[in-house]
CSV table of C-alpha atoms in Angstrom, one decimal:
chain,number,residue,atom,x,y,z
Q,8,MET,CA,-182.0,-72.8,28.8
Q,9,GLN,CA,-184.5,-75.6,28.0
Q,10,SER,CA,-188.1,-74.7,28.6
Q,11,ALA,CA,-189.5,-75.4,31.8
Q,12,ARG,CA,-191.1,-78.1,32.3
Q,13,THR,CA,-192.8,-80.6,35.1
Q,14,ILE,CA,-192.2,-84.2,35.8
Q,15,SER,CA,-194.9,-86.6,37.2
Q,16,SER,CA,-193.9,-90.5,37.3
Q,17,PRO,CA,-196.6,-93.0,37.7
Q,18,ALA,CA,-196.9,-95.3,41.0
Q,19,LYS,CA,-195.4,-98.8,40.3
Q,20,ASN,CA,-193.7,-101.2,42.6
Q,21,ASP,CA,-190.8,-103.5,41.7
Q,22,GLY,CA,-193.2,-106.0,40.0
Q,23,GLY,CA,-194.4,-103.3,37.5
Q,24,VAL,CA,-198.1,-103.6,38.9
Q,25,ARG,CA,-199.9,-100.2,39.6
Q,26,MET,CA,-200.5,-99.4,43.3
Q,27,THR,CA,-202.5,-96.6,44.5
Q,28,GLU,CA,-200.4,-93.2,45.3
Q,29,ALA,CA,-202.3,-92.9,48.3
Q,30,ILE,CA,-199.9,-95.6,49.7
Q,31,ARG,CA,-196.7,-94.3,48.3
Q,32,PRO,CA,-194.8,-91.4,50.3
Q,33,PHE,CA,-194.9,-88.4,47.8
Q,34,VAL,CA,-191.6,-86.4,47.1
Q,35,HIS,CA,-191.2,-83.4,45.2
Q,36,VAL,CA,-188.1,-82.9,42.8
Q,37,LEU,CA,-186.5,-79.8,42.0
Q,38,ALA,CA,-183.5,-79.1,40.0
Q,39,ASP,CA,-182.0,-76.4,37.7
Q,40,SER,CA,-181.8,-78.6,34.4
Q,41,SER,CA,-184.0,-81.1,32.4
Q,42,ASP,CA,-181.4,-83.7,32.5
Q,43,LYS,CA,-180.6,-83.5,36.6
Q,44,LEU,CA,-184.4,-83.7,36.8
Q,45,ALA,CA,-185.0,-86.6,34.8
Q,46,GLY,CA,-181.8,-88.2,36.7
Q,47,VAL,CA,-183.3,-88.1,40.1
Q,48,CYS,CA,-187.0,-88.4,39.3
Q,49,SER,CA,-186.0,-92.0,37.7
Q,50,ALA,CA,-183.9,-93.1,40.5
Q,51,LEU,CA,-186.9,-92.6,42.8
Q,52,GLU,CA,-190.0,-93.6,40.7
Q,53,ARG,CA,-190.1,-97.2,41.5
Q,54,GLN,CA,-190.2,-96.6,45.2
Q,55,PHE,CA,-192.1,-93.2,45.7
Q,56,THR,CA,-194.7,-91.0,44.0
Q,57,VAL,CA,-192.4,-88.4,42.2
Q,58,ALA,CA,-193.5,-84.8,40.8
Q,59,GLY,CA,-191.1,-82.7,39.7
Q,60,GLU,CA,-190.2,-79.2,38.2
Q,61,ARG,CA,-187.3,-77.0,36.9
Q,62,LEU,CA,-186.6,-74.3,39.0
Q,63,ASP,CA,-186.9,-71.6,36.2
Q,64,ALA,CA,-190.4,-72.8,36.0
Q,65,GLU,CA,-193.3,-71.3,37.9
Q,66,ALA,CA,-193.6,-72.9,41.0
Q,67,LYS,CA,-196.3,-75.9,41.0
Q,68,LEU,CA,-196.1,-77.7,44.4
Q,69,SER,CA,-200.0,-77.9,45.2
Q,70,GLN,CA,-199.3,-80.5,48.2
Q,71,VAL,CA,-196.7,-80.9,51.1
Q,72,PRO,CA,-194.8,-83.6,50.2
Q,73,PHE,CA,-192.9,-86.1,52.3
Q,74,ALA,CA,-189.6,-84.9,51.1
Q,75,VAL,CA,-188.2,-82.5,48.9
Q,76,VAL,CA,-184.9,-83.3,47.0
Q,77,VAL,CA,-183.2,-80.5,45.5
Q,78,ARG,CA,-180.3,-81.0,42.5
Q,79,ALA,CA,-178.9,-77.4,41.4
Q,80,GLU,CA,-175.5,-75.4,41.6
Q,81,LEU,CA,-176.0,-73.6,44.7
Q,82,ARG,CA,-173.4,-71.0,43.4
Q,83,ASP,CA,-176.1,-69.5,40.8
Q,84,VAL,CA,-177.7,-66.5,42.7
Q,85,GLY,CA,-180.7,-66.9,40.1
Q,86,THR,CA,-180.9,-70.6,41.2
Q,87,ILE,CA,-180.8,-69.5,45.2
Q,88,ALA,CA,-183.4,-67.1,44.5
Q,89,ALA,CA,-185.9,-69.6,43.1
Q,90,ILE,CA,-185.4,-72.1,45.9
Q,91,LYS,CA,-186.2,-69.4,48.1
Q,92,LYS,CA,-189.3,-68.3,46.5
Q,93,ARG,CA,-190.6,-72.2,47.4
Q,94,ALA,CA,-189.3,-72.0,50.9
Q,95,GLY,CA,-192.7,-71.6,52.5
Q,96,LYS,CA,-194.2,-74.9,51.2
Q,97,LEU,CA,-190.3,-76.6,51.1
Q,98,ALA,CA,-190.4,-76.0,54.8
Q,99,LYS,CA,-193.0,-78.0,56.0
Q,100,ALA,CA,-191.8,-81.5,53.9
Q,101,THR,CA,-190.1,-83.6,56.7
Q,102,LYS,CA,-186.9,-84.3,54.5
Q,103,ARG,CA,-185.4,-81.6,52.7
Q,104,ILE,CA,-182.3,-83.3,50.6
Q,105,PHE,CA,-179.8,-81.6,48.9
Q,106,LEU,CA,-177.3,-83.2,46.3
Q,107,VAL,CA,-174.2,-80.9,46.1
Q,108,GLU,CA,-171.9,-82.1,43.3
Q,109,HIS,CA,-169.5,-80.2,43.6
Q,110,SER,CA,-168.4,-81.0,47.2
Q,111,SER,CA,-167.4,-78.2,48.5
Q,112,HIS,CA,-168.3,-77.0,52.0
Q,113,VAL,CA,-169.2,-73.4,50.4
Q,114,GLY,CA,-172.2,-75.4,48.7
Q,115,ILE,CA,-172.6,-77.8,51.8
Q,116,SER,CA,-173.1,-74.4,53.9
Q,117,GLN,CA,-175.6,-72.9,51.6
Q,118,ALA,CA,-177.7,-75.9,51.2
Q,119,TYR,CA,-178.0,-75.3,55.2
Q,120,ALA,CA,-178.6,-72.2,54.6
Q,121,LEU,CA,-181.5,-72.5,52.4
Q,122,GLY,CA,-183.3,-75.4,54.6
Q,123,ALA,CA,-181.6,-78.7,54.1
Q,124,THR,CA,-182.0,-81.5,56.6
Q,125,LEU,CA,-179.0,-83.2,54.6
Q,126,VAL,CA,-177.0,-83.0,52.1
Q,127,LEU,CA,-175.3,-85.5,49.9
Q,128,PRO,CA,-171.8,-84.4,48.3
Q,129,GLY,CA,-170.5,-86.0,45.2
Q,130,ALA,CA,-172.5,-87.4,41.8
Q,131,LEU,CA,-175.9,-88.7,42.2
Q,132,ASN,CA,-175.9,-91.8,43.9
Q,133,LYS,CA,-179.1,-93.9,43.8
Q,134,SER,CA,-178.5,-96.2,46.8
Q,135,LYS,CA,-177.8,-93.2,48.8
Q,136,LEU,CA,-180.5,-91.1,48.6
Q,137,LEU,CA,-183.0,-93.9,48.9
Q,138,ALA,CA,-181.5,-94.8,52.1
Q,139,ALA,CA,-182.0,-91.2,53.1
Q,140,LEU,CA,-185.1,-91.1,52.0
Q,141,ALA,CA,-186.1,-94.2,53.9
Q,142,GLY,CA,-184.0,-93.8,57.0
Q,143,PRO,CA,-185.1,-91.5,60.4
Q,144,ALA,CA,-185.5,-88.0,59.6
Q,145,GLU,CA,-182.8,-86.8,61.6
Q,146,PRO,CA,-179.7,-89.2,61.1
Q,147,ALA,CA,-178.2,-90.1,64.3
Q,148,SER,CA,-174.7,-89.8,62.9
Q,149,ALA,CA,-174.2,-86.6,60.9
Q,150,GLY,CA,-170.4,-87.2,60.4
Q,151,SER,CA,-170.1,-89.7,57.8
Q,152,SER,CA,-168.4,-88.8,54.4
Q,153,ASP,CA,-171.2,-89.5,52.3
Q,154,ALA,CA,-173.6,-87.1,54.3
Q,155,ALA,CA,-173.0,-83.7,55.5
Q,156,GLN,CA,-175.0,-81.9,58.6
Q,157,PRO,CA,-174.0,-78.4,60.3
Q,158,ASP,CA,-173.6,-80.3,63.6
Q,159,ASN,CA,-170.6,-78.6,64.7
Q,160,ALA,CA,-169.4,-74.8,65.4
Q,161,VAL,CA,-167.3,-74.8,62.1
Q,162,GLU,CA,-170.4,-75.9,59.7
Q,163,ALA,CA,-172.9,-73.8,61.9
Q,164,ALA,CA,-170.5,-71.0,61.3
Q,165,ALA,CA,-170.6,-71.4,57.5
Q,166,THR,CA,-174.2,-71.7,57.1
Q,167,ALA,CA,-174.8,-68.7,59.1
Q,168,ILE,CA,-172.7,-66.8,56.3
Q,169,ALA,CA,-173.9,-68.3,53.7
Q,170,SER,CA,-177.2,-67.0,55.0
Q,171,MET,CA,-175.8,-63.8,55.2
Q,172,PHE,CA,-174.3,-63.5,51.7
Q,173,THR,CA,-177.9,-64.8,50.6
Q,174,ALA,CA,-179.7,-62.3,52.3
Q,175,VAL,CA,-177.5,-59.4,51.0
Q,176,THR,CA,-177.6,-60.7,47.3
Q,177,LEU,CA,-181.4,-61.2,47.3
Q,178,GLY,CA,-182.2,-58.1,49.7
Q,179,GLU,CA,-184.0,-60.4,52.3
Q,180,PRO,CA,-183.9,-59.4,55.9
Q,181,LEU,CA,-180.7,-60.4,58.0
Q,182,ASP,CA,-180.7,-63.1,60.6
Q,183,VAL,CA,-178.3,-61.0,63.1
Q,184,ASP,CA,-179.2,-62.9,66.2
Q,185,GLY,CA,-178.3,-66.2,64.2
Q,186,THR,CA,-174.9,-64.9,63.2
Q,187,LYS,CA,-174.1,-64.0,66.4
Q,188,GLU,CA,-174.9,-66.9,68.0
Q,189,ALA,CA,-172.8,-69.2,65.5
Q,190,GLY,CA,-169.5,-66.1,66.7
Q,191,ARG,CA,-170.5,-67.5,70.3
Q,192,ARG,CA,-170.2,-70.8,69.4
Q,193,ILE,CA,-166.6,-70.3,67.7
Q,194,ALA,CA,-165.9,-68.4,71.0
Q,195,ASP,CA,-166.8,-71.6,72.9
Q,196,ARG,CA,-165.3,-73.8,70.7
Q,197,ILE,CA,-161.7,-71.9,70.6
Q,198,THR,CA,-162.0,-71.7,74.4
Q,199,GLU,CA,-162.3,-75.4,74.8
Q,200,HIS,CA,-159.7,-76.5,72.1
Q,201,GLY,CA,-157.6,-73.5,71.5
Q,202,LEU,CA,-156.9,-71.7,67.6
Q,203,SER,CA,-154.6,-74.1,65.9
Q,204,GLU,CA,-157.1,-76.5,66.0
Q,205,TRP,CA,-159.9,-73.9,64.7
Q,206,LEU,CA,-157.5,-72.6,62.3
Q,207,ALA,CA,-156.7,-76.3,61.0
Q,208,THR,CA,-160.3,-77.4,60.9
Q,209,VAL,CA,-161.3,-74.4,58.8
Q,210,ARG,CA,-158.5,-74.9,56.3
Q,211,ARG,CA,-159.3,-78.0,56.1
Q,212,HIS,CA,-163.0,-77.8,55.2
Q,213,HIS,CA,-163.4,-74.3,53.5
Q,214,GLU,CA,-162.2,-72.1,50.9
Q,215,GLY,CA,-162.5,-68.7,49.6
Q,216,THR,CA,-164.4,-66.0,51.1
Q,217,TYR,CA,-166.2,-68.5,53.6
Q,218,GLN,CA,-162.8,-69.9,54.9
Q,219,HIS,CA,-161.6,-66.4,55.4
Q,220,CYS,CA,-164.4,-65.2,57.7
Q,221,LEU,CA,-164.1,-68.0,59.7
Q,222,LEU,CA,-160.1,-67.5,59.9
Q,223,VAL,CA,-160.9,-63.9,60.8
Q,224,THR,CA,-163.4,-64.7,63.4
Q,225,GLY,CA,-161.4,-67.4,65.1
Q,226,VAL,CA,-158.0,-65.3,65.4
Q,227,ALA,CA,-160.2,-62.1,66.9
Q,228,ILE,CA,-161.8,-64.5,69.2
Q,229,ASP,CA,-158.4,-65.8,70.4
Q,230,PHE,CA,-156.8,-62.2,70.5
Q,231,GLY,CA,-159.6,-61.0,72.5
Q,232,LEU,CA,-159.3,-64.2,74.9
Q,233,SER,CA,-155.4,-62.9,75.4
Q,234,LEU,CA,-156.0,-59.8,76.3
Q,235,GLY,CA,-158.5,-60.4,78.7
Q,236,VAL,CA,-161.5,-58.5,77.3
Q,237,GLY,CA,-164.7,-58.8,78.9
Q,238,ARG,CA,-167.8,-60.6,77.7
Q,239,THR,CA,-169.6,-57.6,76.0
Q,240,ASP,CA,-166.7,-56.7,74.4
Q,241,LEU,CA,-165.7,-60.2,73.2
Q,242,GLU,CA,-169.6,-60.0,71.8
Q,243,ARG,CA,-169.1,-57.3,69.6
Q,244,LEU,CA,-165.1,-58.6,68.3
Q,245,TYR,CA,-166.8,-61.7,67.4
Q,246,SER,CA,-170.1,-60.0,65.5
Q,247,ALA,CA,-167.8,-57.1,64.1
Q,248,ALA,CA,-165.8,-60.6,62.6
Q,249,MET,CA,-168.8,-62.5,61.4
Q,250,PHE,CA,-170.1,-59.2,59.4
Q,251,HIS,CA,-166.6,-57.7,58.5
Q,252,ASP,CA,-167.0,-58.4,55.0
Q,253,ILE,CA,-170.6,-58.5,54.4
Q,254,GLY,CA,-170.2,-56.1,51.5
Q,255,LYS,CA,-168.6,-58.8,49.3
Q,256,ALA,CA,-171.9,-60.7,49.1
Q,257,GLN,CA,-171.9,-57.9,46.1
Q,258,ILE,CA,-168.6,-58.6,44.5
Q,259,PRO,CA,-168.8,-61.1,41.3
Q,260,LEU,CA,-167.2,-64.5,42.6
Q,261,ALA,CA,-165.0,-64.7,39.5
Q,262,ILE,CA,-163.1,-61.7,41.5
Q,263,LEU,CA,-163.5,-62.8,44.7
Q,264,ASP,CA,-162.1,-66.0,44.0
Q,265,LYS,CA,-159.5,-65.3,41.2
Q,266,PRO,CA,-156.2,-67.1,41.6
Q,267,GLY,CA,-153.8,-64.6,41.7
Q,268,ARG,CA,-153.3,-60.9,41.7
Q,269,LEU,CA,-156.3,-58.4,41.0
Q,270,ASP,CA,-155.8,-56.1,38.3
Q,271,THR,CA,-156.5,-52.4,38.8
Q,272,ASP,CA,-160.3,-52.2,38.2
Q,273,GLU,CA,-160.7,-55.1,40.1
Q,274,ARG,CA,-158.9,-54.5,43.2
Q,275,ALA,CA,-161.0,-50.8,42.8
Q,276,MET,CA,-164.1,-53.3,43.2
Q,277,ILE,CA,-163.0,-55.3,46.0
Q,278,GLU,CA,-162.6,-51.8,47.9
Q,279,LYS,CA,-165.9,-50.9,47.6
Q,280,HIS,CA,-166.8,-53.8,50.1
Q,281,PRO,CA,-166.4,-52.3,53.7
Q,282,ALA,CA,-168.8,-49.6,52.8
Q,283,ALA,CA,-171.3,-51.7,50.9
Q,284,GLY,CA,-171.4,-53.5,53.8
Q,285,TYR,CA,-171.7,-50.8,56.0
Q,286,GLU,CA,-174.5,-48.9,53.8
Q,287,PHE,CA,-176.7,-52.6,54.2
Q,288,LEU,CA,-176.2,-53.0,58.0
Q,289,LYS,CA,-176.2,-49.2,59.0
Q,290,ASP,CA,-180.3,-49.1,59.2
Q,291,HIS,CA,-180.5,-52.9,61.5
Q,292,GLU,CA,-181.5,-51.6,65.0
Q,293,LYS,CA,-179.6,-55.2,66.2
Q,294,ILE,CA,-176.2,-53.6,64.5
Q,295,SER,CA,-174.5,-51.7,67.3
Q,296,PRO,CA,-172.3,-48.6,66.3
Q,297,GLU,CA,-169.6,-50.6,67.1
Q,298,ILE,CA,-170.2,-53.1,64.9
Q,299,LEU,CA,-170.9,-50.8,62.0
Q,300,ASP,CA,-167.7,-49.0,62.6
Q,301,ALA,CA,-165.5,-52.1,62.7
Q,302,VAL,CA,-167.4,-53.2,59.3
Q,303,ARG,CA,-166.7,-49.9,57.5
Q,304,HIS,CA,-163.2,-49.6,58.7
Q,305,HIS,CA,-161.4,-52.8,59.4
Q,306,HIS,CA,-159.0,-51.6,56.1
Q,307,GLU,CA,-158.2,-48.5,57.5
Q,308,TYR,CA,-154.4,-47.6,59.2
Q,309,LEU,CA,-153.2,-45.4,61.8
Q,310,ASP,CA,-151.3,-43.3,59.1
Q,311,GLY,CA,-154.2,-42.7,56.6
Q,312,SER,CA,-153.1,-44.8,54.1
Q,313,GLY,CA,-156.2,-47.4,54.3
Q,314,TYR,CA,-159.6,-47.1,52.7
Q,315,PRO,CA,-162.7,-46.5,52.7
Q,316,ASP,CA,-162.3,-42.8,54.4
Q,317,ALA,CA,-158.5,-42.7,54.8
Q,318,LEU,CA,-158.8,-42.6,58.8
Q,319,CYS,CA,-156.0,-42.2,61.0
Q,320,GLY,CA,-154.8,-42.2,64.7
Q,321,GLU,CA,-157.2,-41.8,67.1
Q,322,SER,CA,-159.9,-41.7,64.6
Q,323,ILE,CA,-159.7,-45.7,64.9
Q,324,ASN,CA,-161.2,-47.4,68.1
Q,325,ASP,CA,-159.6,-50.4,69.8
Q,326,ILE,CA,-162.1,-53.1,68.3
Q,327,VAL,CA,-161.2,-52.0,65.0
Q,328,ARG,CA,-157.4,-52.1,65.5
Q,329,ILE,CA,-157.6,-55.7,67.3
Q,330,LEU,CA,-160.0,-56.6,63.6
Q,331,THR,CA,-157.4,-55.1,61.2
Q,332,ILE,CA,-154.9,-57.0,62.8
Q,333,SER,CA,-156.6,-60.3,62.7
Q,334,ASP,CA,-158.1,-60.0,59.2
Q,335,ILE,CA,-154.5,-59.1,57.7
Q,336,PHE,CA,-153.4,-62.2,59.7
Q,337,ALA,CA,-156.2,-64.6,58.8
Q,338,ALA,CA,-155.5,-63.5,55.1
Q,339,LEU,CA,-152.1,-64.3,55.4
Q,340,ILE,CA,-152.2,-67.8,56.5
Q,341,GLU,CA,-155.5,-68.9,54.4
Q,342,HIS,CA,-155.4,-71.9,52.5
Q,343,ARG,CA,-155.7,-71.4,48.7
Q,344,HIS,CA,-155.3,-73.9,46.1
Q,345,TYR,CA,-152.8,-71.9,44.1
Q,346,LYS,CA,-150.0,-71.1,46.6
Q,347,PRO,CA,-148.7,-72.6,49.8
Q,348,THR,CA,-150.2,-71.8,53.2
Q,349,MET,CA,-148.0,-69.3,54.6
Q,350,PRO,CA,-146.3,-70.2,57.9
Q,351,ARG,CA,-147.6,-68.4,60.9
Q,352,THR,CA,-144.1,-67.2,61.9
Q,353,GLU,CA,-143.8,-65.5,58.4
Q,354,ALA,CA,-147.2,-63.8,58.8
Q,355,TYR,CA,-146.5,-62.5,62.2
Q,356,ASN,CA,-143.2,-60.8,60.7
Q,357,ILE,CA,-145.1,-59.3,58.1
Q,358,LEU,CA,-147.5,-57.2,60.5
Q,359,CYS,CA,-144.2,-56.7,62.5
Q,360,GLY,CA,-143.0,-54.8,59.3
Q,361,MET,CA,-146.4,-52.5,58.8
Q,362,THR,CA,-144.5,-49.7,61.1
Q,363,GLY,CA,-147.1,-46.8,61.2
Q,364,LYS,CA,-150.0,-48.7,60.3
Q,365,LEU,CA,-150.6,-50.8,62.8
Q,366,GLU,CA,-150.6,-50.2,66.8
Q,367,LYS,CA,-147.0,-51.5,67.6
Q,368,ALA,CA,-148.3,-52.6,71.0
Q,369,LEU,CA,-151.3,-54.8,70.0
Q,370,VAL,CA,-148.9,-56.4,67.3
Q,371,THR,CA,-146.7,-57.5,70.0
Q,372,SER,CA,-149.7,-58.5,72.2
Q,373,PHE,CA,-150.7,-60.5,69.1
Q,374,LYS,CA,-147.1,-62.8,69.1
Q,375,GLU,CA,-148.3,-65.3,71.5
Q,376,VAL,CA,-151.9,-65.3,69.3
Q,377,ALA,CA,-150.0,-65.5,66.1
Q,378,LEU,CA,-147.3,-68.3,67.0
Q,379,THR,CA,-148.1,-70.6,70.1
Q,380,ARG,CA,-151.8,-70.3,70.8
């Protein structure tokens, strides 16, 4: 890795005449490489007073900037930690613009979890960046393809999941209330628009672990609604679904996102995630015993063949049974770039074939959710 360095630009206008820095907005640039840092600073230096630093350098931000521009790989844990170390100063900036070169919605969600006010996906585009800095702090339109904002239930929930995974990875406090609120918004969205619309939207915009958590939460909510569960039980259900795979935050992305079948060692590591999630959440005062039970036991089967505790029969409570069916179904219908999406009819038939493992009456009740809602 190149040595850490700080970049400052002189204050010049387009005619090359030096201006006083006091009348030019101050923009601070953060990047994970010297090339990225230089590229952003070069794009801004004619119109702004610019200072920048590599994220692997000691934080040097001594004054509150008008805006912060971050250009970095947000799938890297070290990068995320470096940005969070600067969170106090960054939060005071009027604009916090993240440049996400991989237009993955996972990266976009992570950017908002780190405090972005706007995300510009794709390669560095000088005109778009300058327009974003010149425009209002809260853009009126958040739906364009050029700028992404968490203005709906899908992105709000994905951002909550990104925040949750970051908290686990860095050993930081967990925003339980924010995660539950995201679950409530999913419930409202599904109540209004139905499950099929939710599944299609999630699969269109998300992949991997985030997609799975969003699908499971949506399926579990709709299953609960179809069963007529009360408001309190529905809240337990969507909270359990949002938190159920939190233990996967401790599993390498190379294993989580591996295309194809896992080997024996990789499978063993994946199977540690329910217990890992339980250990992370068990001492949190806002996590109820029912949610903890669901996080730890959503891979248990009635015949005792599941993990991590080989529970069976009456040892598995109703919320866990509902969540397990929702989890399996969501995993089967996920969109993966390396395989076709399984039709919902085929996925439901697989559930029906899991005799002895899943509660037969619940699988029968799930048919309408699986096939028609």
